[in-house]
Amino acid sequence: VPNGCTTQRSVAYVMNSDVNELDVYVDSTNFIPEPGTRGSSVFTIDTIGYAGSYYWNGVLDEMMIFNRALNSTEIDELHNFFS
C-alpha cells in the first residue's frame, strides 16, 4: 500500500504455513499474484503494526485473526461485507 494513502483500504495478509507462503491482498486483489514471487514470513502478535524500525501511524479497524489460511473467495467475501 503506497505511503501517503488517504483512502480506506482492505488489506489481508494470509500466511499458509503448510507451504510457507505469504499472500497479500489489497481490496481483495492478490497484491503478489505471480507464482514463485510470494514472500515468506513469520507473524507474531507483537509485530502487528511494526516492521523493522517503523511503526504504523494510522488506525487499524475491523481487525481479525484466524487460525487457518483463508482462500481468495473468503478474502473477497470479507472485503465485500465490510466495504
Coordinates of N, CA and C in Angstrom, one line a residue:
V1 N 0.9 -1.2 0.0 CA 0.0 0.0 0.0 C 0.9 1.2 0.0
P2 N 0.7 2.1 -0.9 CA 1.6 3.3 -1.1 C 1.6 4.2 0.2
N3 N 2.8 4.8 0.4 CA 2.9 5.8 1.5 C 2.0 6.9 1.2
G4 N 1.4 7.6 2.2 CA 0.6 8.7 2.0 C -0.8 8.4 1.5
C5 N -1.2 7.1 1.5 CA -2.5 6.7 1.0 C -3.5 7.2 2.0
T6 N -4.5 8.0 1.6 CA -5.5 8.5 2.5 C -6.9 7.8 2.3
T7 N -6.9 6.8 1.4 CA -8.2 6.1 1.1 C -8.2 4.9 2.0
Q8 N -9.4 4.6 2.5 CA -9.6 3.4 3.3 C -9.3 2.1 2.4
R9 N -8.6 1.2 2.9 CA -8.2 0.0 2.2 C -8.5 -1.2 3.0
S10 N -8.8 -2.3 2.3 CA -9.0 -3.6 2.9 C -7.7 -4.3 2.6
V11 N -6.9 -4.7 3.7 CA -5.7 -5.4 3.5 C -5.7 -6.7 4.3
A12 N -5.3 -7.8 3.6 CA -5.3 -9.1 4.3 C -3.9 -9.7 4.0
Y13 N -3.3 -10.2 5.1 CA -2.1 -11.0 5.0 C -2.5 -12.4 5.3
V14 N -2.2 -13.3 4.4 CA -2.5 -14.7 4.6 C -1.2 -15.5 4.6
M15 N -0.9 -16.1 5.8 CA 0.3 -16.9 5.9 C -0.1 -18.3 5.9
N16 N 0.3 -19.1 4.9 CA 0.0 -20.5 4.8 C 1.2 -21.3 5.2
S17 N 1.3 -21.7 6.4 CA 2.5 -22.3 7.0 C 2.7 -23.7 6.4
D18 N 1.7 -24.3 5.8 CA 1.8 -25.6 5.1 C 2.8 -25.5 4.0
V19 N 2.8 -24.4 3.3 CA 3.7 -24.3 2.1 C 4.6 -23.1 2.3
N20 N 4.6 -22.5 3.5 CA 5.5 -21.3 3.9 C 5.4 -20.2 2.8
E21 N 4.1 -19.8 2.6 CA 3.9 -18.7 1.6 C 3.0 -17.6 2.3
L22 N 3.4 -16.4 2.0 CA 2.6 -15.2 2.4 C 1.9 -14.6 1.2
D23 N 0.6 -14.5 1.3 CA -0.1 -13.7 0.2 C -0.6 -12.4 0.8
V24 N -0.6 -11.4 0.0 CA -1.0 -10.1 0.5 C -2.2 -9.6 -0.5
Y25 N -3.3 -9.4 0.1 CA -4.5 -8.9 -0.6 C -4.8 -7.5 -0.3
V26 N -4.9 -6.6 -1.3 CA -5.3 -5.2 -1.1 C -6.7 -5.1 -1.9
D27 N -7.7 -4.7 -1.1 CA -9.1 -4.6 -1.7 C -9.5 -5.9 -2.4
S28 N -9.2 -7.0 -1.8 CA -9.5 -8.4 -2.2 C -8.7 -8.8 -3.5
T29 N -7.8 -8.1 -3.9 CA -6.9 -8.5 -5.1 C -5.6 -8.9 -4.6
N30 N -5.1 -10.1 -5.0 CA -3.8 -10.6 -4.6 C -2.7 -9.6 -5.1
F31 N -2.0 -9.0 -4.2 CA -1.0 -8.0 -4.5 C 0.2 -8.6 -5.1
I32 N 0.5 -9.9 -4.8 CA 1.6 -10.6 -5.4 C 1.1 -11.9 -6.0
P33 N 0.5 -11.8 -7.2 CA -0.2 -12.9 -7.8 C 0.7 -13.9 -8.6
E34 N 1.9 -13.5 -8.9 CA 2.7 -14.4 -9.7 C 3.3 -15.6 -8.9
P35 N 3.1 -16.8 -9.3 CA 3.7 -18.0 -8.6 C 5.2 -17.8 -8.5
G36 N 5.7 -18.2 -7.4 CA 7.1 -18.1 -7.1 C 7.6 -16.8 -6.6
T37 N 6.7 -15.8 -6.6 CA 7.1 -14.4 -6.1 C 6.6 -14.2 -4.7
R38 N 5.9 -15.1 -4.1 CA 5.3 -14.9 -2.8 C 6.4 -14.9 -1.8
G39 N 6.2 -14.0 -0.8 CA 7.2 -14.0 0.3 C 6.9 -15.0 1.3
S40 N 7.8 -15.1 2.3 CA 7.6 -16.0 3.4 C 7.9 -15.1 4.7
S41 N 7.2 -15.4 5.7 CA 7.4 -14.6 6.9 C 6.8 -15.4 8.1
V42 N 7.1 -14.9 9.3 CA 6.6 -15.4 10.5 C 5.9 -14.3 11.2
F43 N 4.6 -14.4 11.5 CA 3.9 -13.4 12.2 C 3.7 -13.8 13.6
T44 N 3.9 -12.8 14.5 CA 3.6 -13.0 15.9 C 2.7 -11.8 16.3
I45 N 1.9 -11.9 17.3 CA 1.0 -10.9 17.7 C 1.8 -9.6 18.1
D46 N 3.0 -9.7 18.6 CA 3.7 -8.5 19.0 C 4.3 -7.7 17.8
T47 N 4.2 -8.2 16.6 CA 4.7 -7.5 15.4 C 3.7 -6.8 14.6
I48 N 2.4 -6.9 14.9 CA 1.4 -6.2 14.2 C 1.5 -4.7 14.3
G49 N 1.7 -4.0 13.2 CA 1.8 -2.5 13.3 C 3.3 -2.1 13.4
Y50 N 4.2 -3.0 13.3 CA 5.6 -2.7 13.4 C 6.4 -3.5 12.4
A51 N 7.3 -2.8 11.7 CA 8.2 -3.5 10.7 C 9.6 -2.9 10.8
G52 N 10.5 -3.7 11.3 CA 11.9 -3.2 11.5 C 11.9 -2.1 12.5
S53 N 12.2 -0.9 12.0 CA 12.3 0.3 12.9 C 11.1 1.2 12.6
Y54 N 10.1 0.7 11.9 CA 8.9 1.6 11.5 C 7.7 1.1 12.2
Y55 N 6.9 2.0 12.7 CA 5.6 1.7 13.4 C 4.5 2.3 12.5
W56 N 3.4 1.6 12.5 CA 2.2 2.0 11.7 C 1.7 3.3 12.4
N57 N 1.5 4.3 11.6 CA 1.0 5.6 12.1 C -0.4 5.8 11.4
G58 N -1.4 5.1 12.0 CA -2.8 5.1 11.5 C -3.7 4.3 12.3
V59 N -4.8 4.0 11.8 CA -5.9 3.3 12.5 C -6.0 1.9 11.9
L60 N -6.1 0.9 12.8 CA -6.4 -0.5 12.4 C -7.8 -0.7 12.8
D61 N -8.7 -1.0 11.9 CA -10.1 -1.2 12.3 C -10.6 -2.5 11.7
E62 N -11.6 -3.1 12.4 CA -12.1 -4.4 11.9 C -11.0 -5.5 11.7
M63 N -10.1 -5.5 12.7 CA -9.0 -6.5 12.6 C -9.5 -7.9 13.0
M64 N -9.0 -8.9 12.3 CA -9.4 -10.3 12.5 C -8.2 -11.1 12.4
I65 N -8.1 -12.1 13.3 CA -7.0 -13.1 13.2 C -7.7 -14.5 13.2
F66 N -7.3 -15.3 12.2 CA -7.9 -16.6 12.0 C -6.9 -17.7 12.3
N67 N -7.3 -18.9 12.6 CA -6.4 -20.0 13.0 C -6.1 -20.9 11.8
R68 N -6.4 -20.3 10.6 CA -6.1 -21.1 9.3 C -6.0 -20.0 8.2
A69 N -5.4 -20.5 7.1 CA -5.2 -19.6 5.9 C -6.6 -19.5 5.2
L70 N -7.0 -18.3 4.9 CA -8.2 -18.1 4.2 C -7.9 -18.1 2.7
N71 N -8.9 -18.6 1.9 CA -8.7 -18.6 0.5 C -9.2 -17.3 -0.2
S72 N -8.9 -17.1 -1.4 CA -9.2 -15.9 -2.1 C -10.7 -15.6 -2.1
T73 N -11.6 -16.6 -2.1 CA -13.0 -16.4 -2.1 C -13.4 -15.8 -0.7
E74 N -12.9 -16.4 0.3 CA -13.2 -15.9 1.7 C -12.7 -14.4 1.9
I75 N -11.5 -14.1 1.3 CA -11.0 -12.8 1.4 C -11.9 -11.8 0.7
D76 N -12.4 -12.2 -0.5 CA -13.3 -11.4 -1.3 C -14.6 -11.1 -0.5
E77 N -15.2 -12.2 0.1 CA -16.4 -12.1 0.8 C -16.3 -11.1 2.0
L78 N -15.1 -11.2 2.7 CA -14.9 -10.3 3.9 C -14.8 -8.9 3.4
H79 N -14.0 -8.7 2.3 CA -13.9 -7.3 1.7 C -15.2 -6.7 1.4
N80 N -16.1 -7.5 0.7 CA -17.4 -7.0 0.3 C -18.3 -6.8 1.5
F81 N -18.2 -7.6 2.5 CA -19.0 -7.4 3.7 C -18.7 -6.1 4.4
F82 N -17.4 -5.8 4.5 CA -17.0 -4.6 5.3 C -16.9 -3.4 4.5
S83 N -17.1 -3.5 3.2 CA -16.9 -2.3 2.3 C -18.2 -1.5 2.3

